[in-house]
PDB file of C-alpha atoms in Angstrom:
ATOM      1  CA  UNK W 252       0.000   0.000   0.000  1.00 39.00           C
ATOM      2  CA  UNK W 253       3.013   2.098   0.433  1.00 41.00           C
ATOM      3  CA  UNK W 254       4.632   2.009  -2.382  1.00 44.00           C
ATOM      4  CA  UNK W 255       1.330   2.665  -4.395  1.00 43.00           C
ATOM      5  CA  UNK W 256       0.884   5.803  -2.642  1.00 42.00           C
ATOM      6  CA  UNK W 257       4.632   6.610  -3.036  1.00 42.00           C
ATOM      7  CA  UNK W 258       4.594   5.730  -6.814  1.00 42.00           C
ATOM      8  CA  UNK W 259       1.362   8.570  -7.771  1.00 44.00           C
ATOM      9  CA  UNK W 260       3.791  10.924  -5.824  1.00 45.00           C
ATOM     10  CA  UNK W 261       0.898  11.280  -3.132  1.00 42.00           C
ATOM     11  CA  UNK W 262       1.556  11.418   0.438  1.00 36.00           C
ATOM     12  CA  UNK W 263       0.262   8.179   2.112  1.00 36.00           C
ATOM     13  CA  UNK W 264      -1.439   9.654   4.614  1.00 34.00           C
ATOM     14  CA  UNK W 265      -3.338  11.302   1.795  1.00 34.00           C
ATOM     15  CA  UNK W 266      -5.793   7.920   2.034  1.00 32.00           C
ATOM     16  CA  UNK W 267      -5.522   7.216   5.587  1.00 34.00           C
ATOM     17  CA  UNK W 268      -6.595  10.925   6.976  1.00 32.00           C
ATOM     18  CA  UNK W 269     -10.323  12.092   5.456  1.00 35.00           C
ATOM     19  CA  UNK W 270      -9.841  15.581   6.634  1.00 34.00           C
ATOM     20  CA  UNK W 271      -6.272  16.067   4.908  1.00 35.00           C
ATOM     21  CA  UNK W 272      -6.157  19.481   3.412  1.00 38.00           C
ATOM     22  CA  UNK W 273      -8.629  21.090   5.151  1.00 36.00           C
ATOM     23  CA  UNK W 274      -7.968  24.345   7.537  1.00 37.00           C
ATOM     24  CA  UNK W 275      -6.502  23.035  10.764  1.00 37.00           C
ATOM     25  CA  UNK W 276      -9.427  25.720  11.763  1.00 36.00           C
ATOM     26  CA  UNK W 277     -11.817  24.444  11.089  1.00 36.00           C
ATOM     27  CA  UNK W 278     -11.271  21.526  14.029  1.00 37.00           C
ATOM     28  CA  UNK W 279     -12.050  24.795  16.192  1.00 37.00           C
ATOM     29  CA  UNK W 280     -14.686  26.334  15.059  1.00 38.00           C
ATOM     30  CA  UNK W 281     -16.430  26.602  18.480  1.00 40.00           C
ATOM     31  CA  UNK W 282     -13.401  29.284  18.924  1.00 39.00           C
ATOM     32  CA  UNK W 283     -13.430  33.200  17.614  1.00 44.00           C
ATOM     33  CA  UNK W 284     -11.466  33.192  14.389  1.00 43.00           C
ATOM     34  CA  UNK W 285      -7.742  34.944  14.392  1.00 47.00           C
ATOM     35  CA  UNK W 286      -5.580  36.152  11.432  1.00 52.00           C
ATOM     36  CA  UNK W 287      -3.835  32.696  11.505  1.00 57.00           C
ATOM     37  CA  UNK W 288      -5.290  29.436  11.603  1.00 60.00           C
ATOM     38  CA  UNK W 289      -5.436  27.785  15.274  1.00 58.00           C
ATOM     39  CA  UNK W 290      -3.955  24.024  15.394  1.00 69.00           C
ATOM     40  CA  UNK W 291      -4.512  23.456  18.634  1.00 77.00           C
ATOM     41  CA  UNK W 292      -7.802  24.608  19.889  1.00 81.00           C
ATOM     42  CA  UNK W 293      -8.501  27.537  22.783  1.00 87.00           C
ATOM     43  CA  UNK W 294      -9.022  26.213  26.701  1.00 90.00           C
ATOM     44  CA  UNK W 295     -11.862  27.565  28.584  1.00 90.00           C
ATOM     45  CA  UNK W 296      -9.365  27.353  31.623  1.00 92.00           C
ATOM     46  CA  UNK W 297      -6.389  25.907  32.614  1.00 93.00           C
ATOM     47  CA  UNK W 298      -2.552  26.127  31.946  1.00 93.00           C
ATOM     48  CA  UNK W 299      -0.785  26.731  28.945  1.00 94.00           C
ATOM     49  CA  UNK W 300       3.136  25.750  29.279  1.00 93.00           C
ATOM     50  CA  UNK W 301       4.201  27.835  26.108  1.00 93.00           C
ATOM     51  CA  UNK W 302       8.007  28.046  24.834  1.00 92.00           C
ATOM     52  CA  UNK W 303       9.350  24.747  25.814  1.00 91.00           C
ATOM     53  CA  UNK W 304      12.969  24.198  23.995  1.00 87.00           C
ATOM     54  CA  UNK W 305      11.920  21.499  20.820  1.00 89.00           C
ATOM     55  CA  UNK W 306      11.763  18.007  21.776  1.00 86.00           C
ATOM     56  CA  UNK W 307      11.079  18.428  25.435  1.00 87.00           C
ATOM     57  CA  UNK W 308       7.190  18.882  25.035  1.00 90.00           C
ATOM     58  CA  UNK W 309       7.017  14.487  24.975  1.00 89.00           C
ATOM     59  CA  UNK W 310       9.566  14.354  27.784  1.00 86.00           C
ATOM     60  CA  UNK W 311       7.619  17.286  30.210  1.00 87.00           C
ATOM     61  CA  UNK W 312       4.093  14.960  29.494  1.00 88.00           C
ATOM     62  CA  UNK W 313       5.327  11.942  30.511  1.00 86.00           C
ATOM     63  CA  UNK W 314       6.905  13.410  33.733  1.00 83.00           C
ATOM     64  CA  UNK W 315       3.138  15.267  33.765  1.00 85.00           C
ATOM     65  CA  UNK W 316       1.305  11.931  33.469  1.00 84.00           C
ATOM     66  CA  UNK W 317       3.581   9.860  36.241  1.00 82.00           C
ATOM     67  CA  UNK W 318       1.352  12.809  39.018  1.00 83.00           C
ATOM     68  CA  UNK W 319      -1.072  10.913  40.872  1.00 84.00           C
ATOM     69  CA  UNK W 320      -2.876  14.034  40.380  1.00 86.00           C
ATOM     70  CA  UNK W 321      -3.138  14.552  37.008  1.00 85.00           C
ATOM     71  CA  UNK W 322      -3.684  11.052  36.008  1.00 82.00           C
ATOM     72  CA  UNK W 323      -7.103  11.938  34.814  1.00 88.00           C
ATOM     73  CA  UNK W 324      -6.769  15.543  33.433  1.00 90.00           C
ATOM     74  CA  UNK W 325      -7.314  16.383  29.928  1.00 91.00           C
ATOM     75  CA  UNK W 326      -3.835  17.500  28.108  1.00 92.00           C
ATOM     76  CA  UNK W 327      -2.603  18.251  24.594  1.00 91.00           C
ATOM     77  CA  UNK W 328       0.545  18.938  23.215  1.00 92.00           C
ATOM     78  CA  UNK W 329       1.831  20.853  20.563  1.00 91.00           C
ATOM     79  CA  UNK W 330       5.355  19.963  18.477  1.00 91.00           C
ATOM     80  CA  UNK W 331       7.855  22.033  16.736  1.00 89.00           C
ATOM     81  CA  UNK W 332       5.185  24.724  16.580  1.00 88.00           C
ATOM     82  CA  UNK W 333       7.152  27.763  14.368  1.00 89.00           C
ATOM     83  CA  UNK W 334       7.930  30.406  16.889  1.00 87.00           C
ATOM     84  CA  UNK W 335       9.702  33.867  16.244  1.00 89.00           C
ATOM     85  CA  UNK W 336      11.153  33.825  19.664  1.00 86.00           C
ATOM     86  CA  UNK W 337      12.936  30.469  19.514  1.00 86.00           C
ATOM     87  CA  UNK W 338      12.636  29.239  15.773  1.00 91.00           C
ATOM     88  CA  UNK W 339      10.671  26.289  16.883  1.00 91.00           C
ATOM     89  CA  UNK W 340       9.203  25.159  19.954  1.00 91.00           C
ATOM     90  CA  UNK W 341       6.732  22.830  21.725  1.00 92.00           C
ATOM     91  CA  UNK W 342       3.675  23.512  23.567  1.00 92.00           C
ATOM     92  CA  UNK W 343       1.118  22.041  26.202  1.00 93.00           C
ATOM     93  CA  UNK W 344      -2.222  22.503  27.326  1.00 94.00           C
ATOM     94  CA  UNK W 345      -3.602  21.767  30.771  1.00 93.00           C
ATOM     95  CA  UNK W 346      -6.957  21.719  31.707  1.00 93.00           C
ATOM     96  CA  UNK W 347      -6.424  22.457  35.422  1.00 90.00           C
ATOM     97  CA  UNK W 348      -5.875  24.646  37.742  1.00 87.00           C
ATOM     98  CA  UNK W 349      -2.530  24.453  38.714  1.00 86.00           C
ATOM     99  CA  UNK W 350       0.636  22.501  38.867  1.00 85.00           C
ATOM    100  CA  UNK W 351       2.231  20.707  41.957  1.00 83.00           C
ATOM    101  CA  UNK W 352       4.718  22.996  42.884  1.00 82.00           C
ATOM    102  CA  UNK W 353       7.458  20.406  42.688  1.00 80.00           C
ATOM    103  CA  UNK W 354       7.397  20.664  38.969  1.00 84.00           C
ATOM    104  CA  UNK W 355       8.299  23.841  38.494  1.00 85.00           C
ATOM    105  CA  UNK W 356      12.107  22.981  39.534  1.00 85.00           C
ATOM    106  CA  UNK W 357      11.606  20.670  37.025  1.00 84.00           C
ATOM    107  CA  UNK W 358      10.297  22.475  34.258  1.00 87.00           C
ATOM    108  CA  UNK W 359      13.576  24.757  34.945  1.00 84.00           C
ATOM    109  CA  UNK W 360      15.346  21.844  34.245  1.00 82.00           C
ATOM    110  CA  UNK W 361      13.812  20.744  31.008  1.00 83.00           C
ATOM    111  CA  UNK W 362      12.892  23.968  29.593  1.00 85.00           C
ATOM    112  CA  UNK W 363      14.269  27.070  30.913  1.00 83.00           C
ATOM    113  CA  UNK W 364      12.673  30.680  29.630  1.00 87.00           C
ATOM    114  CA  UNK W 365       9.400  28.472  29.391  1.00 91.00           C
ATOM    115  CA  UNK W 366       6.060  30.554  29.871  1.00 93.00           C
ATOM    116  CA  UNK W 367       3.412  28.982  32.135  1.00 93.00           C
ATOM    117  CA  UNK W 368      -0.073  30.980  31.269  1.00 94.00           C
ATOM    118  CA  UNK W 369      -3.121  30.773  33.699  1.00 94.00           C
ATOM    119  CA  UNK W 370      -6.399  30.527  31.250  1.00 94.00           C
ATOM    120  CA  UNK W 371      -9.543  31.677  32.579  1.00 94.00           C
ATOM    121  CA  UNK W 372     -12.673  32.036  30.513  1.00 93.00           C
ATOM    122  CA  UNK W 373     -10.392  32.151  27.384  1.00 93.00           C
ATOM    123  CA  UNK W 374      -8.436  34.910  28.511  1.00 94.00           C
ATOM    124  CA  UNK W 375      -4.782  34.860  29.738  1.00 94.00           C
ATOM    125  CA  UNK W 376      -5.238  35.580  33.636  1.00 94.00           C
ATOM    126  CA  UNK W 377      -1.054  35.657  34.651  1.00 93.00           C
ATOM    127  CA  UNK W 378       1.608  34.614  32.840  1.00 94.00           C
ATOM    128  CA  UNK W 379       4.703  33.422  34.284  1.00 92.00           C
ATOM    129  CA  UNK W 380       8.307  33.249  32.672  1.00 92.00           C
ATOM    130  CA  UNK W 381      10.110  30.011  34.520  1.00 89.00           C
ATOM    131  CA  UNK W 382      14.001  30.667  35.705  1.00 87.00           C
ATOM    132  CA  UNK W 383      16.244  29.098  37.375  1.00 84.00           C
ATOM    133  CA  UNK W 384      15.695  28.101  41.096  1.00 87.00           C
ATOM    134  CA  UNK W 385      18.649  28.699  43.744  1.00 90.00           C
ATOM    135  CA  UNK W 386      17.755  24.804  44.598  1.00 91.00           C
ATOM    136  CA  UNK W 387      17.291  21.891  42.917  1.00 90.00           C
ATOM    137  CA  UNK W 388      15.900  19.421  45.147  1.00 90.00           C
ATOM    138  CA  UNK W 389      14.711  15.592  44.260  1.00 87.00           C
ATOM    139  CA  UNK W 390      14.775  16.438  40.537  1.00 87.00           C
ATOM    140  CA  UNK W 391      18.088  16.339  38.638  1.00 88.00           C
ATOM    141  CA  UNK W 392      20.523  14.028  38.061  1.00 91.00           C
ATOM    142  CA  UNK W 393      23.846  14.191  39.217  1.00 93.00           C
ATOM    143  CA  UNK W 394      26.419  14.404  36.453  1.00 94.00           C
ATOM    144  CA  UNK W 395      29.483  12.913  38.047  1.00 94.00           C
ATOM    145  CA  UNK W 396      28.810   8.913  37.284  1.00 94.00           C
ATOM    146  CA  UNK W 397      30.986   8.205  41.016  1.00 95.00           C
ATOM    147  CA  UNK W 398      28.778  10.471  42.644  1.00 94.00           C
ATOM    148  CA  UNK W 399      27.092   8.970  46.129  1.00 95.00           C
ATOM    149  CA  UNK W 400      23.436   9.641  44.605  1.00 93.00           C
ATOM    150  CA  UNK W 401      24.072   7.610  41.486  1.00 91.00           C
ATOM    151  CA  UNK W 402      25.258   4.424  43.896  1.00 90.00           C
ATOM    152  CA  UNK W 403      22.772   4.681  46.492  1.00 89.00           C
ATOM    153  CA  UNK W 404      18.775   4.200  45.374  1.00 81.00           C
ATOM    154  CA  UNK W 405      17.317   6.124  47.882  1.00 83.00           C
ATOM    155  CA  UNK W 406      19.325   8.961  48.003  1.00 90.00           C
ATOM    156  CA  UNK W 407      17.655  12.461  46.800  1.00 90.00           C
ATOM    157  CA  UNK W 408      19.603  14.354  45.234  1.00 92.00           C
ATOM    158  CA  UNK W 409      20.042  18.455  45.887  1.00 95.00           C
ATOM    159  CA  UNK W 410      21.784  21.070  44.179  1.00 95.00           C
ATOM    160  CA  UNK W 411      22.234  24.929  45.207  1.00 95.00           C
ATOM    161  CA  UNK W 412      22.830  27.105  42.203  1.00 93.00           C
ATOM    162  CA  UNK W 413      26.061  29.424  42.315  1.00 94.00           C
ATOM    163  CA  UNK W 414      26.462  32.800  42.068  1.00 92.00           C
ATOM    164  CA  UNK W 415      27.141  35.217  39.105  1.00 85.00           C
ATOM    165  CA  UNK W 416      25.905  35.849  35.622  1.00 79.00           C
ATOM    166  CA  UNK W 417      26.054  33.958  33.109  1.00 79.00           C
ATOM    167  CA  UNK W 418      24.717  30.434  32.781  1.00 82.00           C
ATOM    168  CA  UNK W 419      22.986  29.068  35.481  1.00 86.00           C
ATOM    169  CA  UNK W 420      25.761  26.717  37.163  1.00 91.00           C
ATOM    170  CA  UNK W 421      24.604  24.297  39.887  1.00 94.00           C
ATOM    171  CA  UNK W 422      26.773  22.586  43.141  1.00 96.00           C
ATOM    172  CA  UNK W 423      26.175  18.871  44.419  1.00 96.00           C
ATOM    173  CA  UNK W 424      25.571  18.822  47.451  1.00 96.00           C
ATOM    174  CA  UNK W 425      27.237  15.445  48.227  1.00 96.00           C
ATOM    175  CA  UNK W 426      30.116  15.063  45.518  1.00 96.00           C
ATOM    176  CA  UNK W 427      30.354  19.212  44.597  1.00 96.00           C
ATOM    177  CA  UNK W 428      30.511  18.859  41.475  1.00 96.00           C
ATOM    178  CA  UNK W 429      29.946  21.566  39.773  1.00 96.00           C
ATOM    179  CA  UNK W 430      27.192  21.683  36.831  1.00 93.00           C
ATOM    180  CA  UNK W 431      25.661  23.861  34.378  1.00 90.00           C
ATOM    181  CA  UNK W 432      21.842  23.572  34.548  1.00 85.00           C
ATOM    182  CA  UNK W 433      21.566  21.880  30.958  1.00 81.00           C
ATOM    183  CA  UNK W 434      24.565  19.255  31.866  1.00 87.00           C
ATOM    184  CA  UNK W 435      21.418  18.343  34.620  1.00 86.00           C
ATOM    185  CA  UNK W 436      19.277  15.670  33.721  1.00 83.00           C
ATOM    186  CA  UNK W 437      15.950  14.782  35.098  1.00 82.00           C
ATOM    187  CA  UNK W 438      15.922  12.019  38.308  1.00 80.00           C
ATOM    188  CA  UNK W 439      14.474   8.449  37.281  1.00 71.00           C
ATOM    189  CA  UNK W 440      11.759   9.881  40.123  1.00 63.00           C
ATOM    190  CA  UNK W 441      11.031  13.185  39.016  1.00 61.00           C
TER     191      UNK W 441
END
């Protein structure tokens, strides 16, 4: 089936998708028309985690989906979304209220310069830029592969960032190694 649809120079999803070609709009036509087509429809309320570096948008929902407490909230996510800011960038849409606080650290980690917006009856009620937190605590990864927290299973592992400008460079607090925060990696936990 493939190679037929390969060989008329047609896209094979051309057969498998009934709606290919139409406006991505018109998916959201419940929602006022823009200038630019929508692709990922408007949220009556909830969270909107905008400017996440590309790629992490699949890694940040399965961390989302491991939360007891957002195992049954609705969530979709947007990939390599053109952005003038970043040149591409992911996307995700919450339809609650708020986040555990314990994954904002990690957030930091994954994306930092992310935007978290609070939706409210369509309308953007706060909008929050995520940076760097002075401690990392239960959520990254220590670097240094002879490091205490990488031997020992139930060891958490904390961080406090150093100071200065620049990149954000973070201390172990057992080993003191000394990391920038996108050597970190998320825990196995987190």
């Amino acid at each position: 089936r493939r190679a037929a649809a390969g060989s008329r120079g047609q896209s094979p999803c051309r057969n498998v998708l009934p709606w290919h070609g139409a406006s991505p709009s018109v998916f959201s036509a419940d929602v006022q028309r823009t200038s630019s087509p929508l692709f990922i429809a408007k949220i009556a309320s909830g969270l909107v985690i905008d400017h996440l570096s590309p790629g992490t948008g699949v890694e940040l929902l399965r961390v989302l989906h491991r939360q007891p407490e957002l195992a049954d909230i609705p969530m979709t996510l947007g990939v390599g979304y053109p952005s003038t800011r970043m040149g591409r960038k992911d996307l995700l849409k919450i339809q609650c209220d708020a986040l555990p606080p314990r994954l904002m650290p990690l957030l930091s980690l994954l994306s930092p310069g992310a935007t978290v917006k609070r939706i409210k009856d369509y309308v953007t009620q706060d909008r929050v830029v995520v940076t760097a937190p002075d401690l990392l605590e239960h959520v990254a990864r220590c670097p240094n592969p002879v490091c205490i927290t990488n031997a020992e299973p139930g060891l958490e592992t904390r961080f406090r960032r150093l100071p200065g400008d620049g990149p954000a460079r973070y201390r172990c607090h057992y080993c003191e190694r000394v990391a920038l925060l996108s050597e970190l990696t998320p825990a196995a936990g987190a």
